[in-house]
mmCIF file of C-alpha atoms and ligand atoms in Angstrom:
data_model
loop_
_atom_site.group_PDB
_atom_site.id
_atom_site.type_symbol
_atom_site.label_atom_id
_atom_site.label_comp_id
_atom_site.label_asym_id
_atom_site.label_seq_id
_atom_site.Cartn_x
_atom_site.Cartn_y
_atom_site.Cartn_z
ATOM 1 C CA MET A 1 -10.126 -30.515 38.220
ATOM 2 C CA ASP A 2 -6.604 -31.666 37.310
ATOM 3 C CA ALA A 3 -5.134 -29.859 34.302
ATOM 4 C CA ASN A 4 -1.758 -29.730 32.644
ATOM 5 C CA ILE A 5 -1.052 -26.220 31.348
ATOM 6 C CA VAL A 6 2.051 -25.407 29.316
ATOM 7 C CA LEU A 7 3.476 -21.878 29.553
ATOM 8 C CA LEU A 8 5.512 -20.556 26.616
ATOM 9 C CA PRO A 9 6.819 -17.160 27.802
ATOM 10 C CA GLY A 10 8.894 -16.508 24.654
ATOM 11 C CA ASP A 11 10.861 -13.298 24.102
ATOM 12 C CA GLY A 12 10.865 -9.592 25.043
ATOM 13 C CA ILE A 13 8.082 -8.816 27.513
ATOM 14 C CA GLY A 14 6.753 -12.396 27.134
ATOM 15 C CA PRO A 15 8.309 -13.730 30.382
ATOM 16 C CA GLU A 16 7.195 -10.626 32.331
ATOM 17 C CA ILE A 17 3.535 -10.908 31.351
ATOM 18 C CA VAL A 18 3.271 -14.708 31.455
ATOM 19 C CA SER A 19 4.637 -14.755 35.006
ATOM 20 C CA GLN A 20 1.759 -12.476 36.059
ATOM 21 C CA ALA A 21 -0.764 -14.737 34.319
ATOM 22 C CA GLU A 22 0.832 -17.665 36.158
ATOM 23 C CA ARG A 23 0.097 -15.940 39.489
ATOM 24 C CA VAL A 24 -3.534 -15.600 38.406
ATOM 25 C CA LEU A 25 -3.729 -19.293 37.441
ATOM 26 C CA ARG A 26 -2.279 -20.332 40.809
ATOM 27 C CA ALA A 27 -4.770 -18.108 42.634
ATOM 28 C CA ILE A 28 -7.678 -19.638 40.662
ATOM 29 C CA ALA A 29 -6.427 -23.166 41.445
ATOM 30 C CA GLU A 30 -6.278 -22.373 45.144
ATOM 31 C CA ARG A 31 -9.620 -20.597 45.332
ATOM 32 C CA TYR A 32 -11.600 -23.182 43.346
ATOM 33 C CA GLY A 33 -9.732 -26.320 44.488
ATOM 34 C CA HIS A 34 -8.131 -27.271 41.148
ATOM 35 C CA GLU A 35 -4.750 -28.911 40.564
ATOM 36 C CA PHE A 36 -2.975 -27.086 37.738
ATOM 37 C CA GLU A 37 0.347 -28.572 36.693
ATOM 38 C CA LEU A 38 2.236 -25.636 35.135
ATOM 39 C CA SER A 39 5.477 -26.051 33.188
ATOM 40 C CA SER A 40 7.453 -23.495 31.135
ATOM 41 C CA HIS A 41 9.135 -24.280 27.819
ATOM 42 C CA PRO A 42 11.168 -22.236 25.313
ATOM 43 C CA ILE A 43 9.750 -20.957 22.005
ATOM 44 C CA GLY A 44 10.858 -18.274 19.529
ATOM 45 C CA GLY A 45 14.155 -16.389 19.725
ATOM 46 C CA CYS A 46 15.216 -17.771 23.117
ATOM 47 C CA ALA A 47 14.680 -21.303 21.754
ATOM 48 C CA ILE A 48 16.821 -20.471 18.693
ATOM 49 C CA ASP A 49 19.589 -19.307 21.047
ATOM 50 C CA GLU A 50 19.385 -22.432 23.183
ATOM 51 C CA PHE A 51 18.467 -25.159 20.674
ATOM 52 C CA GLY A 52 18.926 -23.615 17.204
ATOM 53 C CA ASP A 53 15.187 -24.231 16.679
ATOM 54 C CA PRO A 54 12.269 -21.823 17.387
ATOM 55 C CA LEU A 55 10.051 -24.786 18.337
ATOM 56 C CA PRO A 56 12.218 -27.501 19.920
ATOM 57 C CA GLU A 57 10.807 -31.034 19.897
ATOM 58 C CA SER A 58 10.666 -31.021 23.719
ATOM 59 C CA THR A 59 8.416 -27.930 23.671
ATOM 60 C CA LEU A 60 6.143 -29.399 21.021
ATOM 61 C CA ASN A 61 5.846 -32.689 22.911
ATOM 62 C CA ALA A 62 4.967 -30.885 26.133
ATOM 63 C CA CYS A 63 2.257 -28.913 24.265
ATOM 64 C CA ARG A 64 0.848 -32.074 22.679
ATOM 65 C CA LYS A 65 0.489 -33.729 26.081
ATOM 66 C CA SER A 66 -1.095 -30.655 27.694
ATOM 67 C CA ASP A 67 -4.709 -29.566 28.143
ATOM 68 C CA ALA A 68 -3.945 -25.987 27.077
ATOM 69 C CA VAL A 69 -1.055 -23.705 26.162
ATOM 70 C CA LEU A 70 -0.491 -20.086 27.240
ATOM 71 C CA LEU A 71 1.934 -18.112 25.059
ATOM 72 C CA GLY A 72 3.559 -14.717 25.734
ATOM 73 C CA ALA A 73 5.097 -13.426 22.492
ATOM 74 C CA VAL A 74 8.048 -14.179 20.269
ATOM 75 C CA GLY A 75 10.559 -12.160 18.258
ATOM 76 C CA GLY A 76 12.825 -9.168 18.577
ATOM 77 C CA PRO A 77 15.629 -7.277 16.789
ATOM 78 C CA LYS A 78 18.230 -9.849 17.890
ATOM 79 C CA TRP A 79 16.654 -12.419 15.538
ATOM 80 C CA ASP A 80 15.645 -10.077 12.686
ATOM 81 C CA ASP A 81 18.525 -10.905 10.299
ATOM 82 C CA PRO A 82 16.785 -11.691 6.977
ATOM 83 C CA HIS A 83 19.595 -14.137 6.122
ATOM 84 C CA ALA A 84 19.170 -16.132 9.341
ATOM 85 C CA LYS A 85 18.454 -19.845 8.913
ATOM 86 C CA THR A 86 15.268 -19.583 10.929
ATOM 87 C CA ARG A 87 13.189 -16.938 12.671
ATOM 88 C CA PRO A 88 11.185 -16.842 15.922
ATOM 89 C CA GLU A 89 7.856 -16.533 14.034
ATOM 90 C CA ALA A 90 8.524 -19.917 12.394
ATOM 91 C CA GLY A 91 7.955 -21.431 15.842
ATOM 92 C CA LEU A 92 4.483 -19.899 15.980
ATOM 93 C CA LEU A 93 3.449 -21.070 12.515
ATOM 94 C CA LYS A 94 4.713 -24.563 13.285
ATOM 95 C CA ILE A 95 2.954 -24.899 16.622
ATOM 96 C CA ARG A 96 -0.381 -23.837 15.078
ATOM 97 C CA LYS A 97 0.054 -26.377 12.310
ATOM 98 C CA GLU A 98 1.256 -29.209 14.546
ATOM 99 C CA LEU A 99 -1.604 -28.733 17.016
ATOM 100 C CA GLY A 100 -4.163 -28.386 14.189
ATOM 101 C CA LEU A 101 -5.285 -24.934 15.397
ATOM 102 C CA PHE A 102 -7.488 -23.893 12.490
ATOM 103 C CA ALA A 103 -9.702 -21.304 14.197
ATOM 104 C CA ASN A 104 -8.489 -18.066 15.743
ATOM 105 C CA LEU A 105 -10.914 -16.441 18.169
ATOM 106 C CA ARG A 106 -10.452 -12.768 18.886
ATOM 107 C CA PRO A 107 -12.932 -10.945 21.111
ATOM 108 C CA ILE A 108 -13.231 -7.192 20.632
ATOM 109 C CA ASN A 109 -15.081 -5.562 23.496
ATOM 110 C CA PRO A 110 -13.750 -2.130 24.405
ATOM 111 C CA HIS A 111 -13.710 -1.536 28.134
ATOM 112 C CA PRO A 112 -16.209 1.157 29.225
ATOM 113 C CA ALA A 113 -13.593 2.955 31.351
ATOM 114 C CA LEU A 114 -11.288 3.265 28.318
ATOM 115 C CA LEU A 115 -13.750 4.319 25.635
ATOM 116 C CA ASP A 116 -12.024 7.668 25.275
ATOM 117 C CA SER A 117 -8.732 5.911 24.324
ATOM 118 C CA SER A 118 -10.404 4.714 21.133
ATOM 119 C CA PRO A 119 -9.645 6.608 17.925
ATOM 120 C CA LEU A 120 -13.401 6.339 17.211
ATOM 121 C CA LYS A 121 -16.054 8.524 18.794
ATOM 122 C CA ARG A 122 -17.543 7.164 22.009
ATOM 123 C CA HIS A 123 -21.103 6.930 20.591
ATOM 124 C CA ILE A 124 -19.894 4.658 17.759
ATOM 125 C CA ILE A 125 -17.776 2.326 19.851
ATOM 126 C CA GLU A 126 -19.903 2.113 23.020
ATOM 127 C CA GLY A 127 -21.522 -1.336 23.339
ATOM 128 C CA THR A 128 -19.265 -3.045 20.779
ATOM 129 C CA ASP A 129 -18.905 -6.750 21.553
ATOM 130 C CA ILE A 130 -17.611 -8.773 18.587
ATOM 131 C CA LEU A 131 -16.037 -12.211 18.453
ATOM 132 C CA PHE A 132 -13.938 -12.682 15.304
ATOM 133 C CA VAL A 133 -13.364 -16.252 14.160
ATOM 134 C CA ARG A 134 -10.598 -16.323 11.547
ATOM 135 C CA GLU A 135 -9.616 -19.435 9.618
ATOM 136 C CA LEU A 136 -5.947 -19.917 10.439
ATOM 137 C CA THR A 137 -4.369 -22.800 8.558
ATOM 138 C CA GLY A 138 -5.694 -22.510 4.996
ATOM 139 C CA GLY A 139 -6.381 -19.972 2.262
ATOM 140 C CA ILE A 140 -3.895 -17.858 0.376
ATOM 141 C CA TYR A 141 -1.170 -17.962 3.064
ATOM 142 C CA PHE A 142 -0.834 -21.706 2.526
ATOM 143 C CA GLY A 143 -1.646 -22.109 -1.193
ATOM 144 C CA ASP A 144 0.844 -22.658 -4.024
ATOM 145 C CA SER A 145 3.051 -19.670 -4.739
ATOM 146 C CA GLY A 146 5.909 -18.886 -7.050
ATOM 147 C CA ARG A 147 7.795 -16.504 -9.317
ATOM 148 C CA GLN A 148 8.576 -16.706 -12.988
ATOM 149 C CA GLY A 149 10.184 -14.678 -15.754
ATOM 150 C CA GLU A 150 12.789 -11.935 -15.727
ATOM 151 C CA GLY A 151 12.891 -8.135 -15.725
ATOM 152 C CA ASP A 152 9.596 -6.486 -16.725
ATOM 153 C CA HIS A 153 8.200 -9.938 -17.474
ATOM 154 C CA ALA A 154 8.861 -11.177 -13.961
ATOM 155 C CA SER A 155 5.642 -12.168 -12.215
ATOM 156 C CA ALA A 156 4.611 -13.821 -8.999
ATOM 157 C CA PHE A 157 1.508 -15.618 -7.816
ATOM 158 C CA ASN A 158 -0.224 -16.914 -4.700
ATOM 159 C CA THR A 159 -3.179 -19.238 -4.704
ATOM 160 C CA MET A 160 -6.219 -19.065 -2.465
ATOM 161 C CA VAL A 161 -7.672 -22.512 -1.897
ATOM 162 C CA TYR A 162 -10.348 -23.651 0.534
ATOM 163 C CA SER A 163 -11.949 -27.065 0.716
ATOM 164 C CA GLN A 164 -15.532 -27.460 1.880
ATOM 165 C CA ALA A 165 -14.258 -29.408 4.901
ATOM 166 C CA GLU A 166 -12.041 -26.467 5.930
ATOM 167 C CA VAL A 167 -14.936 -24.025 5.617
ATOM 168 C CA LYS A 168 -17.373 -26.275 7.455
ATOM 169 C CA ARG A 169 -15.203 -26.802 10.515
ATOM 170 C CA VAL A 170 -14.431 -23.119 11.078
ATOM 171 C CA VAL A 171 -18.053 -22.076 10.465
ATOM 172 C CA ARG A 172 -19.148 -24.670 13.035
ATOM 173 C CA VAL A 173 -16.783 -23.155 15.635
ATOM 174 C CA ALA A 174 -18.165 -19.679 14.909
ATOM 175 C CA ALA A 175 -21.815 -20.752 14.851
ATOM 176 C CA ALA A 176 -21.470 -22.669 18.136
ATOM 177 C CA ALA A 177 -19.935 -19.556 19.710
ATOM 178 C CA ALA A 178 -22.774 -17.389 18.357
ATOM 179 C CA LEU A 179 -25.350 -19.713 19.941
ATOM 180 C CA LYS A 180 -23.739 -19.051 23.341
ATOM 181 C CA ARG A 181 -23.689 -15.287 22.715
ATOM 182 C CA ARG A 182 -26.350 -13.076 21.078
ATOM 183 C CA GLY A 183 -27.216 -15.578 18.340
ATOM 184 C CA LYS A 184 -26.015 -13.637 15.307
ATOM 185 C CA LEU A 185 -23.411 -14.820 12.779
ATOM 186 C CA THR A 186 -21.873 -12.766 9.976
ATOM 187 C CA SER A 187 -19.828 -14.518 7.283
ATOM 188 C CA VAL A 188 -17.393 -12.305 5.359
ATOM 189 C CA ASP A 189 -16.221 -13.141 1.836
ATOM 190 C CA LYS A 190 -15.566 -11.672 -1.612
ATOM 191 C CA ALA A 191 -18.059 -13.818 -3.526
ATOM 192 C CA ASN A 192 -18.731 -11.121 -6.139
ATOM 193 C CA VAL A 193 -15.203 -11.704 -7.480
ATOM 194 C CA LEU A 194 -13.580 -14.859 -6.128
ATOM 195 C CA GLU A 195 -14.603 -18.426 -6.954
ATOM 196 C CA VAL A 196 -13.131 -19.598 -3.661
ATOM 197 C CA SER A 197 -15.447 -17.151 -1.855
ATOM 198 C CA ARG A 198 -18.462 -18.524 -3.730
ATOM 199 C CA LEU A 199 -17.613 -21.978 -2.378
ATOM 200 C CA TRP A 200 -17.113 -20.437 1.086
ATOM 201 C CA ARG A 201 -20.521 -18.689 0.916
ATOM 202 C CA HIS A 202 -22.428 -21.717 -0.307
ATOM 203 C CA THR A 203 -20.804 -24.026 2.262
ATOM 204 C CA ALA A 204 -21.231 -21.643 5.189
ATOM 205 C CA GLU A 205 -24.904 -21.137 4.385
ATOM 206 C CA GLU A 206 -25.490 -24.881 4.174
ATOM 207 C CA VAL A 207 -23.860 -25.487 7.585
ATOM 208 C CA VAL A 208 -25.844 -22.708 9.255
ATOM 209 C CA LYS A 209 -29.198 -23.672 7.683
ATOM 210 C CA LYS A 210 -28.863 -27.362 8.485
ATOM 211 C CA GLU A 211 -27.072 -27.334 11.836
ATOM 212 C CA PHE A 212 -27.758 -23.919 13.391
ATOM 213 C CA PRO A 213 -31.184 -22.908 12.045
ATOM 214 C CA THR A 214 -31.991 -20.617 14.985
ATOM 215 C CA LEU A 215 -29.074 -18.263 14.295
ATOM 216 C CA GLU A 216 -29.591 -14.879 12.702
ATOM 217 C CA TYR A 217 -27.260 -15.180 9.700
ATOM 218 C CA GLU A 218 -25.927 -12.615 7.239
ATOM 219 C CA VAL A 219 -23.238 -12.400 4.576
ATOM 220 C CA VAL A 220 -21.105 -9.278 4.055
ATOM 221 C CA LEU A 221 -18.454 -8.551 1.407
ATOM 222 C CA VAL A 222 -15.022 -7.928 2.886
ATOM 223 C CA ASP A 223 -14.671 -4.403 1.466
ATOM 224 C CA ALA A 224 -18.035 -3.396 2.938
ATOM 225 C CA MET A 225 -17.076 -5.043 6.243
ATOM 226 C CA ALA A 226 -13.960 -2.856 6.458
ATOM 227 C CA MET A 227 -16.307 0.166 6.427
ATOM 228 C CA HIS A 228 -19.010 -1.259 8.702
ATOM 229 C CA LEU A 229 -16.447 -2.136 11.357
ATOM 230 C CA ILE A 230 -15.659 1.510 11.984
ATOM 231 C CA SER A 231 -19.092 2.970 11.238
ATOM 232 C CA ARG A 232 -21.422 0.526 13.044
ATOM 233 C CA PRO A 233 -19.356 -2.002 15.062
ATOM 234 C CA THR A 234 -22.171 -2.607 17.554
ATOM 235 C CA ASP A 235 -24.234 -4.395 14.857
ATOM 236 C CA PHE A 236 -21.980 -7.471 14.889
ATOM 237 C CA ASP A 237 -21.862 -10.449 17.231
ATOM 238 C CA VAL A 238 -19.764 -13.317 15.784
ATOM 239 C CA VAL A 239 -17.906 -12.725 12.509
ATOM 240 C CA VAL A 240 -16.376 -15.647 10.600
ATOM 241 C CA THR A 241 -13.975 -15.274 7.681
ATOM 242 C CA GLY A 242 -10.977 -16.730 5.862
ATOM 243 C CA ASN A 243 -7.323 -16.372 6.744
ATOM 244 C CA MET A 244 -6.278 -13.245 4.829
ATOM 245 C CA PHE A 245 -9.547 -11.304 5.229
ATOM 246 C CA GLY A 246 -9.468 -12.195 8.927
ATOM 247 C CA ASP A 247 -5.863 -11.095 9.284
ATOM 248 C CA ILE A 248 -6.691 -7.640 7.970
ATOM 249 C CA LEU A 249 -10.102 -7.186 9.624
ATOM 250 C CA THR A 250 -8.931 -8.328 13.075
ATOM 251 C CA ASP A 251 -6.060 -5.846 12.976
ATOM 252 C CA GLU A 252 -8.505 -3.119 11.991
ATOM 253 C CA ALA A 253 -10.837 -4.206 14.804
ATOM 254 C CA SER A 254 -8.006 -4.299 17.336
ATOM 255 C CA MET A 255 -7.745 -0.527 16.978
ATOM 256 C CA LEU A 256 -11.334 -0.057 18.188
ATOM 257 C CA PRO A 257 -10.569 -0.450 21.915
ATOM 258 C CA GLY A 258 -7.552 1.855 21.598
ATOM 259 C CA SER A 259 -5.051 -0.468 23.269
ATOM 260 C CA LEU A 260 -3.137 -3.541 22.200
ATOM 261 C CA GLY A 261 -2.368 -4.365 25.817
ATOM 262 C CA LEU A 262 -5.930 -5.482 26.589
ATOM 263 C CA LEU A 263 -6.726 -7.886 23.764
ATOM 264 C CA PRO A 264 -6.444 -11.663 24.096
ATOM 265 C CA SER A 265 -6.879 -14.325 21.451
ATOM 266 C CA ALA A 266 -7.318 -18.086 21.260
ATOM 267 C CA SER A 267 -6.445 -20.598 18.559
ATOM 268 C CA VAL A 268 -8.351 -23.846 18.707
ATOM 269 C CA GLY A 269 -8.691 -27.072 16.750
ATOM 270 C CA GLU A 270 -11.185 -29.909 16.626
ATOM 271 C CA SER A 271 -9.594 -31.654 19.612
ATOM 272 C CA GLY A 272 -6.434 -31.348 21.680
ATOM 273 C CA PRO A 273 -5.042 -28.308 23.460
ATOM 274 C CA GLY A 274 -5.871 -24.756 22.438
ATOM 275 C CA LEU A 275 -3.277 -21.971 22.336
ATOM 276 C CA TYR A 276 -4.015 -18.719 24.175
ATOM 277 C CA GLU A 277 -2.052 -15.484 23.854
ATOM 278 C CA PRO A 278 -2.218 -11.694 23.876
ATOM 279 C CA ILE A 279 -2.534 -10.224 20.369
ATOM 280 C CA HIS A 280 0.421 -7.880 20.826
ATOM 281 C CA GLY A 281 4.039 -8.767 20.098
ATOM 282 C CA SER A 282 7.107 -8.987 22.304
ATOM 283 C CA ALA A 283 7.445 -5.174 22.671
ATOM 284 C CA PRO A 284 11.269 -5.188 22.752
ATOM 285 C CA ASP A 285 11.249 -1.396 23.265
ATOM 286 C CA ILE A 286 9.931 -1.836 26.826
ATOM 287 C CA ALA A 287 11.209 -5.321 27.692
ATOM 288 C CA GLY A 288 12.874 -5.567 31.104
ATOM 289 C CA LYS A 289 11.511 -2.213 32.292
ATOM 290 C CA GLY A 290 8.681 -3.679 34.389
ATOM 291 C CA ILE A 291 6.051 -1.514 32.663
ATOM 292 C CA ALA A 292 4.441 -3.978 30.205
ATOM 293 C CA ASN A 293 0.689 -4.365 30.482
ATOM 294 C CA PRO A 294 -0.080 -7.968 31.517
ATOM 295 C CA LEU A 295 -3.883 -7.640 31.217
ATOM 296 C CA ALA A 296 -4.195 -9.089 27.674
ATOM 297 C CA THR A 297 -2.306 -12.189 28.838
ATOM 298 C CA ILE A 298 -4.412 -12.401 31.995
ATOM 299 C CA LEU A 299 -7.555 -12.155 29.817
ATOM 300 C CA ALA A 300 -6.084 -14.856 27.532
ATOM 301 C CA THR A 301 -5.863 -16.999 30.670
ATOM 302 C CA ALA A 302 -9.592 -16.461 31.222
ATOM 303 C CA MET A 303 -10.235 -17.624 27.634
ATOM 304 C CA LEU A 304 -8.077 -20.696 28.296
ATOM 305 C CA LEU A 305 -10.100 -21.624 31.369
ATOM 306 C CA ARG A 306 -13.405 -21.098 29.537
ATOM 307 C CA HIS A 307 -12.650 -22.741 26.188
ATOM 308 C CA SER A 308 -10.157 -25.518 27.001
ATOM 309 C CA LEU A 309 -11.086 -26.413 30.580
ATOM 310 C CA GLN A 310 -14.802 -25.459 30.591
ATOM 311 C CA LEU A 311 -14.250 -23.410 33.759
ATOM 312 C CA GLY A 312 -16.693 -20.612 32.948
ATOM 313 C CA ALA A 313 -17.139 -19.294 36.502
ATOM 314 C CA GLU A 314 -13.366 -19.046 36.968
ATOM 315 C CA ALA A 315 -13.011 -17.203 33.640
ATOM 316 C CA ASP A 316 -15.832 -14.830 34.622
ATOM 317 C CA ALA A 317 -14.052 -14.137 37.930
ATOM 318 C CA ILE A 318 -10.836 -13.103 36.144
ATOM 319 C CA GLU A 319 -12.664 -10.892 33.640
ATOM 320 C CA ALA A 320 -14.703 -9.259 36.410
ATOM 321 C CA ALA A 321 -11.501 -8.572 38.371
ATOM 322 C CA VAL A 322 -9.844 -6.916 35.350
ATOM 323 C CA THR A 323 -12.951 -4.779 34.837
ATOM 324 C CA GLN A 324 -12.904 -3.790 38.498
ATOM 325 C CA VAL A 325 -9.231 -2.799 38.308
ATOM 326 C CA LEU A 326 -9.824 -0.627 35.237
ATOM 327 C CA ASP A 327 -12.981 0.890 36.748
ATOM 328 C CA ALA A 328 -10.943 1.792 39.823
ATOM 329 C CA GLY A 329 -8.653 3.820 37.552
ATOM 330 C CA HIS A 330 -5.510 1.659 37.686
ATOM 331 C CA ARG A 331 -3.499 1.998 34.478
ATOM 332 C CA THR A 332 -0.232 0.794 32.999
ATOM 333 C CA ALA A 333 1.602 3.388 30.889
ATOM 334 C CA ASP A 334 0.179 2.145 27.570
ATOM 335 C CA ILE A 335 -3.451 2.775 28.614
ATOM 336 C CA ALA A 336 -2.963 5.854 30.787
ATOM 337 C CA GLN A 337 -4.455 9.031 29.332
ATOM 338 C CA LYS A 338 -2.477 12.274 29.367
ATOM 339 C CA GLY A 339 -2.091 13.407 32.968
ATOM 340 C CA GLU A 340 -3.057 10.028 34.475
ATOM 341 C CA SER A 341 -0.466 8.270 36.617
ATOM 342 C CA SER A 342 0.595 4.743 35.769
ATOM 343 C CA ILE A 343 1.770 1.649 37.610
ATOM 344 C CA GLY A 344 3.982 -1.286 36.614
ATOM 345 C CA THR A 345 3.401 -4.856 35.449
ATOM 346 C CA THR A 346 3.490 -6.478 38.888
ATOM 347 C CA GLU A 347 1.456 -3.749 40.584
ATOM 348 C CA ILE A 348 -1.480 -3.969 38.181
ATOM 349 C CA ALA A 349 -1.462 -7.780 38.491
ATOM 350 C CA ASP A 350 -1.467 -7.324 42.293
ATOM 351 C CA HIS A 351 -4.686 -5.319 41.915
ATOM 352 C CA VAL A 352 -6.246 -8.058 39.761
ATOM 353 C CA LEU A 353 -5.377 -10.694 42.383
ATOM 354 C CA GLN A 354 -6.777 -8.478 45.107
ATOM 355 C CA ALA A 355 -10.009 -7.932 43.156
ATOM 356 C CA MET A 356 -10.306 -11.703 42.623
ATOM 357 C CA SER A 357 -10.026 -12.417 46.315
ATOM 358 C CA GLY A 358 -12.391 -9.607 47.322
HETATM 359 P P1 NAD B 401 4.413 -5.051 19.442
HETATM 360 O O1 NAD B 401 2.992 -5.448 19.634
HETATM 361 O O2 NAD B 401 5.414 -5.879 20.147
HETATM 362 O O3 NAD B 401 4.606 -3.531 19.935
HETATM 363 C C1 NAD B 401 3.929 -2.443 19.338
HETATM 364 C C2 NAD B 401 3.898 -1.259 20.348
HETATM 365 O O4 NAD B 401 2.975 -1.574 21.381
HETATM 366 C C3 NAD B 401 5.250 -1.028 21.040
HETATM 367 O O5 NAD B 401 5.422 0.342 21.266
HETATM 368 C C4 NAD B 401 5.108 -1.751 22.372
HETATM 369 O O6 NAD B 401 5.885 -1.209 23.400
HETATM 370 C C5 NAD B 401 3.615 -1.588 22.648
HETATM 371 N N1 NAD B 401 3.087 -2.751 23.387
HETATM 372 C C6 NAD B 401 2.815 -3.979 22.881
HETATM 373 N N2 NAD B 401 2.380 -4.782 23.859
HETATM 374 C C7 NAD B 401 2.374 -4.053 24.996
HETATM 375 C C8 NAD B 401 2.033 -4.326 26.355
HETATM 376 N N3 NAD B 401 1.588 -5.532 26.740
HETATM 377 N N4 NAD B 401 2.167 -3.351 27.260
HETATM 378 C C9 NAD B 401 2.584 -2.135 26.896
HETATM 379 N N5 NAD B 401 2.910 -1.784 25.644
HETATM 380 C C10 NAD B 401 2.819 -2.749 24.691
HETATM 381 O O7 NAD B 401 4.669 -5.034 17.882
HETATM 382 P P2 NAD B 401 6.029 -4.773 17.075
HETATM 383 O O8 NAD B 401 6.842 -3.729 17.765
HETATM 384 O O9 NAD B 401 5.613 -4.584 15.680
HETATM 385 O O10 NAD B 401 6.810 -6.146 17.146
HETATM 386 C C11 NAD B 401 7.836 -6.441 18.090
HETATM 387 C C12 NAD B 401 8.241 -7.901 17.919
HETATM 388 O O11 NAD B 401 7.132 -8.750 18.251
HETATM 389 C C13 NAD B 401 8.652 -8.253 16.486
HETATM 390 O O12 NAD B 401 9.751 -9.120 16.547
HETATM 391 C C14 NAD B 401 7.424 -8.978 15.934
HETATM 392 O O13 NAD B 401 7.758 -9.907 14.939
HETATM 393 C C15 NAD B 401 6.927 -9.675 17.183
HETATM 394 N N6 NAD B 401 5.487 -10.025 17.160
HETATM 395 C C16 NAD B 401 5.155 -11.206 17.762
HETATM 396 C C17 NAD B 401 3.827 -11.560 17.837
HETATM 397 C C18 NAD B 401 3.492 -12.851 18.552
HETATM 398 O O14 NAD B 401 4.339 -13.397 19.224
HETATM 399 N N7 NAD B 401 2.273 -13.339 18.438
HETATM 400 C C19 NAD B 401 2.830 -10.731 17.326
HETATM 401 C C20 NAD B 401 3.202 -9.517 16.738
HETATM 402 C C21 NAD B 401 4.551 -9.165 16.685
#
């Protein structure tokens, strides 16, 4: 296969972890006989420094022409001035919008060798394997907002709006994913209070009944879901929800495995390239020290191969190699337990490459 993959290393530890993922991509290309054209482009703070724009036109054009995009992370204290004209995160919001990435996929499957790093008890977390599908470009984060009045009479508002078309397309992504997994879909809303959730519920049910009748389907209120996630996480397969509920629930769920450094995510649209990234930020506190954990980015690379390039066997090979490395006891500092020794960014990637070639 010939594929054009754009790398957006970004800021902080971004370049360190993306360069390790690049080694993995090159190894996959060699082993399976693919031609991957890889090119790096600036985004975030480094792009502000160079171009005065967190998403320069040249970067956006390269992404548009690509088959998939791999992102490190953006941001850092250097660009935190609240009075600045623009911020690194603006680059992220813009790229999602420009590429039409309306569905965010976040797998939560704690690694067996790290179950004791979880803040939850082993017997609750063991066997958890959830795929969250969060709507990413609609809802309250994008609705009308404003302020009015003065003093004690000052008020502010945000508006949560979803169209049926927006609900349908994200539910279809989630339902199709559930069909390829254990066949269960949970839709999360707040239909006992919100009109917009009643539309969401009605629309989601219609899509599932008509187009995915074999799925096991359930509806859960968002407040109940917040409890179920930490009391019985193993009951869920694919969970679909709106932008704000998904924002909160996926952050809650990301605590289950006990490490940010192992969790990848994907943002996809109806067509065109998907965007793949670790869920953590640019970790400026450890940037340049050679100790960042590259595994979330390497696992994001596996998602890229599976979802954008349909290279399932190659994705499986990367995930199996990461599992093997963790089973063998190799740890970066962020996932090492008290008393365990740790290795650096390049060393743990070396082990992954070795496991892939073994
Ligand atoms: P963070 O995820 O960068 O870091 C939180 C903690 O986790 C830090 O102690 C960090 O050292 C550690 N950590 C994170 N990733 C790690 C890794 N791969 N290996 C080892 N340790 C790791 O979150 P933060 O500190 O709140 O944010 C730092 C910057 O990142 C901010 O500018 C924020 O806006 C930005 N950010 C960017 C994204 C993104 O690009 N998608 C997401 C979240 C935060």
